[in-house]
């Protein structure tokens, strides 16, 4: 990745971080296989923060009667803890020899109670006592005892009294330390609760009620204890977090709950930070793509119904996290029309996408409080890595990339860094054509739409792209037979980027400040404007070259550029457009295959299959709740002074021009976003 500045030897010097890390915050070094002492792993009497059992006696230390007190507390049916330990050891040994009667009796202790059966106080003491006994013989619980281990791991434990929960977590630590084969099972059980815990789990008869926050805290404290005890378990945990991430069709509540738990995990497992943020971004892109594909399949009436439903849901937003309900409410679809079901399904996906992005903006934002800090620099590098490896290769993503759009504009040096990365990706040798064209689209869309992208950056981008266009043109013009998207895709993508930037930011390409400060729209008429050096020459050489980009670039963008350029006396390209009407792209195509940005099919004689698509990834942000994060970062479309009056003066073509303008706004996002 490179910065924009050294590529063009720009004169300005962007602010630099006060201290820059040599590398992003990645996995901390750990000794694989290292197991710490349990007392050093942070499990103390107060770590569970739950009300103690009213029958629990205070722990006594350095007291001659301590042995007697412990034996009394854990006696079961007249049998002491030591006796149960002996019974447990003999049961395990007998089971391995083929006699499982006593072993099955222990399994039954942890089995779920049958419906209607009350759990007696003696049963609770029995479970805790056997937990202590099993902890003592964790080294004997190999794969032959997997049935018993699974039963213990699956038992109801989160909502019990503090003493039981502490004993249970210590058992998990002993088991994972002694039997590495069970580490994945233990971690999987804990992560499984990241989807959300049921209130019923905290309401066990005979135990103090435990609310959802306390239940969730117990899960994280158990994980924290295990990771401190076995640092190498982080590798296993990373894979489990990936495998248990909610499926796309899971509810918004499940996704939000899981992501919140992931970010809480980072607080005590910073070595997983990079993996976790990459995982969230990857899954978010998948949700984003599916949502956009679903919307593209809808007709206009259903799309309008979806938009109305989403706005209504946004205004009545209520996550219901404090609700006593264990599951999301479900409405029967038996009497609902198929279109209504489709509207409900897609609206739910949009609402889910909106909530996830709003949460991620909230999570990332504190890192950028000081854009010059090490934390900000490290997090921005993480976001750039996500962009390059996850977001850029997926063309249908519609909103995920706005994380980059927003945070790149928090400082000039981040603007420069992101623009430089896009330029590097667009011109990197050996890069697939589709990635080069996507990078060009991201660059154009960012520069055109970024409200905090300074005019100097816009001019620098124009200069940099122009120099590359000249190089490509010189290398290929002598052998060029005519316009060919397959052969010269990068040239056309970058030319289209300049046309798009010009349509939005032509004011920033003018040096005459007195003209810009004139409120009179006619100030742009009847005079030649003073453009930044090389701007006009660069586009003129590209447009009138044999590569003929105006025939390949998206017609709607070309049409808009032609109108604005003519109105501002920048370039007059209508003769070129007229001559292009007589050109058939299929006769010059190096292959009948579609252009690099096309999806399927070869298009036959359809000229559009040999042209670039109108893909600009920072087109208007539509999600209602999370939109607040990018509203101040966004350049809205502004009409060119005097251009509308010129169109309206032509009565014979006014209606036709209006229809064309609407189509341009819908397809190139050069619309008044406030309408």
XYZ file of C-alpha atoms in Angstrom:
675
model
C 0.000 0.000 0.000
C 1.264 3.438 -0.818
C 0.328 6.987 -0.019
C -0.848 9.419 -2.654
C 1.793 12.015 -1.843
C 5.010 10.213 -2.878
C 3.346 9.048 -6.089
C 3.109 12.613 -7.401
C 5.716 14.317 -5.208
C 3.007 16.598 -3.891
C 4.073 19.832 -2.239
C 1.761 19.612 0.722
C 2.779 17.666 3.783
C -0.014 15.796 5.497
C -0.072 15.656 9.309
C 1.706 12.631 10.605
C 0.949 10.644 13.726
C 2.871 11.675 16.787
C 4.052 8.111 17.114
C 3.459 5.472 14.528
C 3.498 1.759 15.296
C 5.784 -0.413 13.260
C 2.858 -2.718 12.547
C -0.881 -2.872 13.298
C -2.117 -4.401 16.487
C -1.989 -8.068 15.693
C -1.850 -11.234 17.732
C 0.248 -10.949 20.846
C 2.999 -13.484 21.247
C 2.135 -16.492 23.340
C 3.888 -19.691 24.155
C 1.914 -22.398 22.400
C 0.810 -25.049 24.811
C 1.645 -22.956 27.865
C -0.738 -23.559 30.789
C -0.768 -21.189 33.717
C -1.599 -21.991 37.271
C -5.299 -21.682 37.936
C -4.758 -19.250 40.797
C -2.842 -16.971 38.411
C -5.615 -17.048 35.817
C -7.813 -14.599 37.647
C -10.600 -16.784 39.054
C -11.353 -15.401 42.495
C -14.326 -15.425 44.792
C -15.767 -12.151 43.510
C -15.266 -12.578 39.791
C -18.830 -13.709 39.062
C -20.534 -10.651 40.584
C -23.679 -12.582 41.430
C -25.598 -12.810 44.715
C -24.269 -15.659 46.842
C -26.432 -18.563 47.852
C -28.156 -17.901 51.185
C -27.029 -21.336 52.331
C -23.420 -20.834 51.320
C -21.057 -20.647 54.239
C -18.186 -18.234 54.327
C -14.874 -19.670 53.255
C -12.493 -20.193 56.157
C -8.766 -20.133 55.706
C -5.942 -20.983 58.133
C -8.445 -22.369 60.578
C -8.077 -25.741 62.289
C -11.757 -26.457 61.692
C -11.624 -25.790 57.935
C -11.489 -29.496 57.014
C -14.561 -30.226 59.068
C -16.495 -27.282 57.573
C -15.705 -28.297 53.973
C -16.679 -31.887 54.631
C -19.973 -30.794 56.175
C -20.756 -28.477 53.305
C -20.115 -31.038 50.598
C -21.420 -34.150 52.276
C -23.951 -35.996 50.118
C -26.215 -38.572 51.725
C -23.719 -39.035 54.521
C -20.750 -39.341 52.155
C -17.915 -36.853 52.418
C -16.142 -35.136 49.535
C -13.183 -37.442 49.891
C -15.424 -40.475 49.694
C -17.128 -39.185 46.550
C -13.728 -38.503 45.029
C -12.799 -42.128 45.636
C -16.096 -43.307 44.170
C -15.559 -41.123 41.117
C -12.066 -42.450 40.528
C -13.257 -46.057 40.815
C -16.226 -45.376 38.501
C -13.941 -43.946 35.811
C -11.506 -46.838 36.099
C -14.326 -49.413 35.983
C -15.859 -47.718 32.953
C -12.587 -48.011 31.061
C -12.601 -51.757 31.870
C -16.154 -52.123 30.543
C -18.192 -51.814 33.751
C -20.164 -48.552 33.405
C -22.807 -48.877 36.133
C -21.247 -46.386 38.556
C -20.091 -44.198 35.658
C -23.672 -43.954 34.356
C -24.857 -43.000 37.822
C -22.537 -39.991 37.785
C -23.758 -39.052 34.304
C -27.306 -39.083 35.617
C -26.387 -36.485 38.226
C -25.790 -33.928 35.468
C -28.638 -34.993 33.188
C -31.467 -32.468 32.708
C -34.380 -32.903 35.071
C -37.410 -34.507 33.483
C -40.506 -32.358 33.059
C -42.288 -31.774 36.346
C -39.382 -33.035 38.468
C -38.271 -30.507 41.057
C -34.620 -30.177 41.855
C -34.116 -30.790 45.539
C -31.418 -28.923 47.508
C -29.577 -32.216 47.993
C -29.358 -32.636 44.213
C -27.704 -29.232 43.837
C -25.132 -30.104 46.490
C -24.572 -33.444 44.788
C -23.844 -31.819 41.424
C -21.363 -29.395 42.934
C -19.643 -32.144 44.912
C -19.241 -34.340 41.850
C -17.870 -31.343 39.951
C -15.155 -30.967 42.571
C -14.433 -34.685 42.383
C -14.244 -34.682 38.588
C -11.906 -31.695 38.681
C -9.491 -33.746 40.743
C -9.465 -36.502 38.102
C -9.637 -34.391 34.940
C -6.495 -36.086 33.666
C -8.413 -39.393 33.597
C -11.278 -38.036 31.490
C -9.918 -39.030 28.094
C -11.967 -39.730 24.964
C -13.372 -42.910 26.536
C -15.180 -40.654 29.020
C -16.507 -38.234 26.402
C -20.120 -39.078 27.249
C -19.697 -37.929 30.842
C -17.735 -34.851 29.788
C -20.424 -33.854 27.278
C -23.075 -34.277 29.942
C -21.248 -32.003 32.378
C -20.545 -29.368 29.718
C -24.192 -29.357 28.625
C -25.659 -29.047 32.114
C -27.522 -25.952 33.348
C -24.837 -23.978 35.149
C -25.028 -20.235 34.394
C -28.002 -19.499 36.651
C -26.914 -21.437 39.709
C -25.430 -20.039 42.890
C -22.006 -18.496 42.864
C -20.311 -21.474 44.508
C -21.545 -23.867 41.837
C -20.589 -21.552 38.975
C -17.112 -21.103 40.368
C -16.702 -24.862 40.759
C -17.987 -25.394 37.223
C -15.556 -22.893 35.684
C -12.687 -24.454 37.620
C -13.731 -27.831 36.248
C -13.642 -26.443 32.699
C -10.155 -25.114 33.361
C -8.947 -28.416 34.796
C -10.465 -30.363 31.915
C -9.080 -28.107 29.175
C -5.663 -28.043 30.810
C -5.434 -31.807 31.213
C -7.239 -32.905 28.048
C -6.509 -30.735 25.038
C -9.008 -32.671 22.942
C -11.849 -31.019 24.868
C -10.682 -27.409 24.449
C -12.794 -26.904 21.328
C -15.860 -28.420 22.974
C -15.541 -26.191 26.041
C -14.958 -23.012 24.047
C -17.738 -23.925 21.625
C -20.212 -24.245 24.494
C -19.314 -20.802 25.813
C -19.340 -19.086 22.414
C -22.680 -20.720 21.672
C -24.178 -18.372 24.248
C -22.913 -15.334 22.263
C -26.151 -15.521 20.267
C -28.024 -14.571 23.402
C -28.892 -16.137 26.742
C -32.411 -17.004 27.848
C -33.870 -15.471 30.939
C -34.990 -18.957 31.960
C -31.306 -19.909 32.300
C -31.111 -17.492 35.229
C -34.233 -18.747 36.970
C -33.384 -22.089 38.516
C -35.482 -23.209 41.453
C -33.703 -22.837 44.751
C -31.087 -20.434 43.318
C -31.127 -16.617 43.348
C -32.417 -15.146 40.073
C -29.677 -14.017 37.713
C -30.455 -11.396 35.045
C -29.217 -11.411 31.455
C -26.325 -9.058 32.102
C -25.038 -11.272 34.901
C -25.454 -14.406 32.774
C -23.490 -12.804 29.930
C -20.816 -11.657 32.372
C -20.395 -15.211 33.651
C -19.816 -16.425 30.098
C -17.101 -13.843 29.498
C -15.459 -14.375 32.862
C -15.278 -18.099 32.138
C -13.713 -17.416 28.739
C -11.282 -14.919 30.213
C -10.240 -17.456 32.850
C -9.658 -20.179 30.247
C -7.661 -17.906 27.930
C -5.419 -16.798 30.780
C -5.001 -20.392 31.871
C -4.315 -21.662 28.335
C -3.075 -18.787 26.088
C -2.719 -21.088 23.072
C -6.488 -21.622 23.123
C -6.870 -18.298 21.266
C -6.140 -20.045 17.973
C -8.902 -22.564 18.561
C -11.265 -19.843 19.734
C -10.762 -17.798 16.548
C -11.961 -20.703 14.395
C -14.953 -21.263 16.673
C -15.974 -17.606 16.491
C -15.993 -17.930 12.725
C -17.987 -21.164 12.699
C -20.626 -19.914 15.137
C -21.196 -16.508 13.538
C -24.947 -16.175 12.888
C -26.251 -17.268 9.501
C -27.515 -14.551 7.169
C -31.143 -15.445 7.837
C -30.778 -15.035 11.609
C -32.568 -12.089 13.184
C -31.167 -8.628 13.777
C -31.160 -9.257 17.537
C -29.018 -12.381 17.168
C -26.494 -10.599 14.934
C -26.250 -7.548 17.173
C -25.899 -9.655 20.315
C -23.166 -11.794 18.767
C -21.181 -8.782 17.522
C -21.449 -7.051 20.897
C -20.096 -10.188 22.555
C -17.236 -10.310 20.056
C -16.220 -6.743 20.842
C -16.432 -7.480 24.572
C -14.147 -10.466 23.989
C -11.519 -8.132 22.485
C -11.218 -6.347 25.836
C -9.579 -9.370 27.482
C -8.271 -11.123 24.357
C -6.617 -8.313 22.334
C -4.660 -10.885 20.350
C -7.961 -11.700 18.589
C -8.762 -8.104 17.669
C -7.619 -8.297 14.054
C -9.332 -11.652 13.451
C -12.593 -10.498 15.021
C -12.894 -7.257 13.068
C -12.052 -9.067 9.831
C -14.698 -11.695 10.612
C -17.362 -9.066 11.273
C -16.521 -7.213 8.052
C -16.555 -10.400 5.995
C -19.989 -11.464 7.250
C -21.356 -7.935 6.952
C -20.361 -7.819 3.285
C -22.255 -11.067 2.690
C -25.393 -9.650 4.298
C -24.924 -6.448 2.302
C -24.586 -8.292 -1.006
C -27.594 -10.519 -0.399
C -29.699 -7.525 0.568
C -28.748 -5.701 -2.625
C -29.401 -8.740 -4.824
C -32.825 -9.150 -3.248
C -33.643 -5.501 -3.903
C -32.494 -5.752 -7.515
C -34.925 -8.628 -8.075
C -37.946 -6.611 -6.938
C -40.264 -4.627 -9.156
C -40.829 -0.930 -8.449
C -44.050 -1.383 -6.464
C -42.543 -3.931 -4.088
C -39.382 -1.817 -3.716
C -41.506 1.162 -2.718
C -43.334 -0.986 -0.157
C -39.988 -2.123 1.286
C -38.763 1.479 1.582
C -41.954 2.513 3.361
C -41.739 -0.427 5.761
C -38.097 0.278 6.611
C -38.793 3.933 7.371
C -41.720 2.967 9.583
C -39.648 0.398 11.469
C -36.823 2.910 11.887
C -39.146 5.461 13.480
C -40.506 2.850 15.869
C -37.137 1.261 16.656
C -37.146 -0.806 19.821
C -34.525 -3.497 20.271
C -36.329 -4.998 23.260
C -33.097 -6.171 24.887
C -34.666 -5.902 28.335
C -37.713 -7.883 27.340
C -38.564 -10.994 29.299
C -39.178 -12.894 26.094
C -36.615 -15.539 25.214
C -37.280 -15.500 21.481
C -38.259 -12.982 18.843
C -41.953 -12.791 18.179
C -43.101 -14.640 15.063
C -46.076 -13.661 12.956
C -47.871 -16.351 10.993
C -47.535 -15.914 7.237
C -50.331 -18.278 6.329
C -52.774 -15.494 5.471
C -50.221 -13.046 4.037
C -49.730 -12.578 0.334
C -46.374 -13.726 -1.067
C -45.389 -10.148 -1.940
C -46.138 -9.072 1.628
C -43.955 -11.871 2.961
C -41.193 -10.804 0.601
C -41.512 -7.185 1.735
C -41.334 -8.288 5.374
C -38.290 -10.498 4.768
C -36.285 -7.922 2.816
C -37.297 -5.107 5.169
C -35.999 -7.199 8.048
C -32.675 -7.711 6.265
C -32.326 -3.981 5.611
C -33.128 -3.208 9.229
C -30.530 -5.780 10.303
C -27.901 -4.300 7.982
C -28.696 -0.816 9.263
C -28.379 -1.842 12.910
C -25.099 -3.706 12.378
C -23.485 -0.782 10.556
C -24.691 1.673 13.176
C -23.108 -0.546 15.830
C -19.819 -0.779 13.899
C -19.633 2.995 13.423
C -20.114 3.280 17.184
C -17.418 0.679 17.903
C -14.816 2.169 15.548
C -15.468 5.809 16.405
C -13.537 5.980 19.734
C -10.368 4.813 17.959
C -10.444 7.976 15.827
C -11.019 10.498 18.606
C -7.433 11.600 18.020
C -6.658 10.940 14.319
C -2.933 11.421 14.992
C -2.780 8.724 17.652
C -1.210 5.295 17.333
C -4.634 3.743 17.942
C -6.192 5.666 15.045
C -3.359 4.803 12.673
C -3.483 1.130 13.594
C -7.251 0.904 13.242
C -7.205 2.692 9.897
C -4.621 0.240 8.613
C -6.964 -2.540 9.749
C -9.821 -0.942 7.821
C -7.605 -0.594 4.741
C -6.727 -4.286 4.947
C -10.444 -5.127 5.147
C -11.053 -2.933 2.107
C -8.326 -4.562 0.025
C -8.993 -8.182 0.995
C -12.729 -8.314 1.724
C -14.672 -5.327 0.364
C -12.964 -4.504 -2.944
C -13.289 -7.985 -4.523
C -17.077 -8.015 -3.915
C -18.810 -5.675 -6.343
C -22.347 -5.847 -4.993
C -21.515 -4.419 -1.563
C -23.577 -1.270 -1.170
C -23.016 0.107 2.331
C -20.152 -1.701 4.112
C -17.532 0.436 2.349
C -18.890 3.571 4.010
C -16.868 2.624 7.088
C -13.817 3.562 4.995
C -15.596 6.556 3.488
C -16.347 8.014 6.924
C -13.159 7.265 8.841
C -10.841 8.097 5.925
C -12.165 11.639 6.129
C -11.340 12.110 9.807
C -7.869 13.439 8.847
C -6.061 14.647 5.735
C -3.411 11.950 6.001
C -6.125 9.258 6.004
C -7.693 10.818 2.888
C -4.281 10.691 1.258
C -3.701 7.108 2.414
C -6.982 5.779 1.083
C -6.719 7.588 -2.247
C -3.137 6.383 -2.648
C -4.208 2.807 -1.926
C -6.911 2.977 -4.612
C -4.441 4.379 -7.146
C -1.915 1.673 -6.330
C -4.517 -1.073 -6.717
C -5.810 0.383 -9.981
C -2.384 0.439 -11.651
C -0.611 -2.437 -9.929
C 0.972 -4.786 -12.524
C -0.531 -8.256 -12.577
C -3.700 -7.172 -10.790
C -6.865 -8.772 -12.237
C -8.755 -6.396 -14.539
C -11.915 -6.539 -12.445
C -10.028 -5.392 -9.335
C -8.316 -2.578 -11.242
C -11.638 -1.302 -12.518
C -13.238 -1.582 -9.078
C -10.341 0.338 -7.536
C -10.815 3.063 -10.142
C -14.517 3.235 -9.278
C -13.753 3.524 -5.561
C -11.203 6.252 -6.207
C -13.577 8.276 -8.392
C -16.505 7.854 -6.046
C -14.459 8.770 -2.972
C -12.915 11.865 -4.523
C -16.223 12.983 -6.055
C -18.394 12.394 -3.006
C -16.024 13.047 -0.089
C -16.937 16.396 1.460
C -13.608 16.578 3.318
C -11.475 15.767 0.271
C -9.608 19.010 -0.344
C -9.373 20.599 -3.831
C -5.631 19.994 -3.815
C -6.211 16.246 -3.496
C -8.731 16.315 -6.338
C -6.246 18.079 -8.615
C -3.492 15.699 -7.568
C -5.666 12.696 -8.413
C -6.466 14.225 -11.801
C -2.776 14.753 -12.475
C -1.819 11.268 -11.361
C -4.520 9.494 -13.335
C -3.801 11.677 -16.349
C -0.140 10.673 -16.396
C -1.100 7.001 -16.331
C -3.633 7.532 -19.110
C -0.964 9.163 -21.247
C 1.368 6.218 -20.683
C -1.294 3.675 -21.625
C -2.318 5.704 -24.675
C 1.267 6.057 -25.946
C 1.938 2.351 -25.474
C -1.182 1.199 -27.337
C -2.356 3.853 -29.788
C -0.171 2.784 -32.714
C -1.517 -0.777 -32.667
C -5.049 0.102 -31.591
C -7.764 -0.865 -34.108
C -10.558 0.800 -32.150
C -12.308 0.888 -28.769
C -12.018 -2.448 -26.944
C -13.029 -2.869 -23.314
C -11.405 -6.269 -23.023
C -8.004 -5.020 -24.127
C -7.893 -1.530 -22.592
C -10.154 -1.918 -19.561
C -7.925 0.012 -17.145
C -7.693 2.960 -19.529
C -11.474 3.211 -19.835
C -12.116 2.729 -16.115
C -9.740 5.536 -15.241
C -11.109 7.822 -17.937
C -14.614 7.248 -16.634
C -13.315 8.044 -13.146
C -12.113 11.448 -14.392
C -15.432 12.156 -16.127
C -17.317 11.323 -12.939
C -15.029 13.433 -10.755
C -15.361 16.328 -13.185
C -19.179 16.209 -13.050
C -19.142 16.505 -9.259
C -16.051 18.539 -8.472
C -15.496 20.821 -11.486
C -15.564 23.821 -9.133
C -12.435 22.492 -7.410
C -10.658 22.224 -10.754
C -11.050 25.950 -11.423
C -8.276 28.270 -10.269
C -10.223 31.525 -10.773
C -11.369 32.213 -7.219
C -13.196 35.414 -8.189
C -15.544 33.392 -10.393
C -16.222 30.874 -7.636
C -17.079 33.613 -5.171
C -19.587 35.244 -7.539
C -23.155 34.370 -6.540
C -24.477 35.372 -9.940
C -25.041 32.165 -11.974
C -24.359 34.073 -15.182
C -20.794 34.590 -13.949
C -19.943 31.232 -15.523
C -21.273 32.228 -18.899
C -19.561 33.927 -21.805
C -16.047 33.519 -20.454
C -13.210 31.021 -20.497
C -12.514 29.710 -16.993
C -9.006 29.275 -15.648
C -8.620 25.524 -15.121
C -5.871 23.766 -13.180
C -2.839 23.097 -15.391
C -3.093 19.986 -17.554
C -6.736 19.176 -16.764
C -8.148 20.082 -20.174
C -5.183 18.688 -22.100
C -5.281 15.355 -20.262
C -8.936 14.675 -21.035
C -8.672 15.969 -24.583
C -5.798 13.598 -25.435
C -7.661 10.647 -23.950
C -11.042 11.438 -25.536
C -9.705 11.980 -29.076
C -7.291 9.038 -29.027
C -7.868 5.866 -31.059
C -8.895 4.141 -27.843
C -12.023 6.350 -27.984
C -13.156 6.145 -24.322
C -16.444 8.036 -24.869
C -17.700 4.996 -26.808
C -16.852 2.610 -23.965
C -17.690 4.662 -20.871
C -21.227 4.550 -19.473
C -23.455 6.583 -21.848
C -25.254 8.382 -19.026
C -21.991 9.618 -17.509
C -20.663 10.590 -20.931
C -23.864 12.532 -21.664
C -23.707 14.401 -18.354
C -20.033 15.232 -18.858
C -20.695 16.460 -22.394
C -23.413 18.869 -21.206
C -21.397 20.286 -18.315
C -18.122 20.516 -20.269
C -19.842 22.332 -23.137
C -21.722 24.693 -20.811
C -18.500 25.633 -18.985
C -16.519 25.945 -22.243
C -14.210 23.223 -21.032
C -14.480 20.811 -23.984
C -16.892 20.398 -26.871
C -17.252 16.653 -27.482
C -20.571 16.427 -29.318
C -18.926 15.863 -32.740
C -17.101 12.899 -31.232
C -20.365 11.540 -29.843
C -22.036 11.858 -33.227
C -19.246 9.978 -34.988
C -19.375 7.284 -32.297
C -22.971 6.508 -33.236
C -21.660 4.926 -36.438
C -19.199 2.644 -34.601
C -20.108 -0.954 -33.719
C -18.054 -2.111 -30.721
C -18.431 -5.765 -31.607
C -16.161 -5.320 -34.654
C -13.275 -4.184 -32.433
C -13.802 -6.495 -29.475
C -10.823 -8.765 -28.867
C -13.212 -11.383 -27.505
C -16.933 -12.002 -27.476
C -16.676 -12.334 -23.711
C -18.193 -9.593 -21.641
C -16.242 -6.699 -20.167
C -14.381 -7.221 -16.913
C -17.116 -5.652 -14.868
C -19.909 -7.622 -16.534
C -21.484 -10.518 -14.704
C -22.777 -13.158 -17.113
C -23.321 -13.693 -20.806
C -21.582 -12.221 -23.831
C -24.357 -9.869 -24.905
C -24.233 -10.900 -28.554
C -24.722 -7.787 -30.640
C -25.861 -5.688 -27.676
C -23.443 -2.757 -27.551
C -23.945 -2.290 -23.793
C -22.083 -5.534 -23.134
C -18.974 -3.934 -24.567
C -19.249 -0.847 -22.361
C -18.428 -0.083 -18.745
C -21.140 -0.304 -16.138
C -22.031 2.658 -13.979
C -20.550 1.437 -10.709
C -19.701 4.044 -8.099
C -19.655 2.461 -4.627
C -20.182 5.673 -2.648
C -23.471 6.540 -4.270
C -26.049 7.893 -1.795
C -26.262 6.100 1.529
C -29.834 4.899 2.105
C -29.971 3.100 5.474
C -32.107 5.332 7.708
C -30.577 4.835 11.161
C -26.834 4.618 10.394
C -27.074 7.366 7.759
C -26.370 9.908 10.492
C -22.697 8.896 10.509
C -21.993 9.945 6.907
C -24.370 12.866 6.305
C -21.685 15.476 7.012
C -19.101 13.609 4.920
C -21.118 13.652 1.731
C -21.083 15.958 -1.307
C -24.621 16.393 -2.595
C -25.202 16.935 -6.293
C -25.274 20.611 -7.222
C -26.603 21.845 -10.506
C -24.368 23.829 -12.826
C -25.315 27.541 -12.818
C -27.220 28.425 -15.975
C -27.348 24.844 -17.319
C -30.988 24.218 -16.379
C -32.041 27.512 -17.902
C -30.408 26.543 -21.163
C -32.328 23.265 -21.204
C -35.629 24.896 -20.352
C -35.231 27.427 -23.159
C -35.489 24.650 -25.726
C -39.244 24.019 -25.698
C -39.124 21.348 -28.380
C -36.777 19.107 -26.390
C -37.636 20.027 -22.797
C -39.683 16.928 -22.113
C -37.077 14.641 -23.616
C -34.287 16.314 -21.668
C -36.222 15.986 -18.403
C -36.665 12.262 -18.943
C -32.956 11.898 -19.696
C -32.004 13.860 -16.568
C -34.141 11.604 -14.356
C -32.478 8.536 -15.828
C -29.029 10.034 -15.261
C -29.830 10.786 -11.639
C -31.065 7.264 -10.991
C -28.141 5.523 -12.615
C -25.142 7.725 -11.860
C -26.260 9.177 -8.544
C -25.776 12.706 -9.782
C -29.023 13.613 -8.161
C -30.167 16.107 -5.583
C -30.061 13.813 -2.620
C -32.258 16.126 -0.593
C -35.258 15.677 -2.842
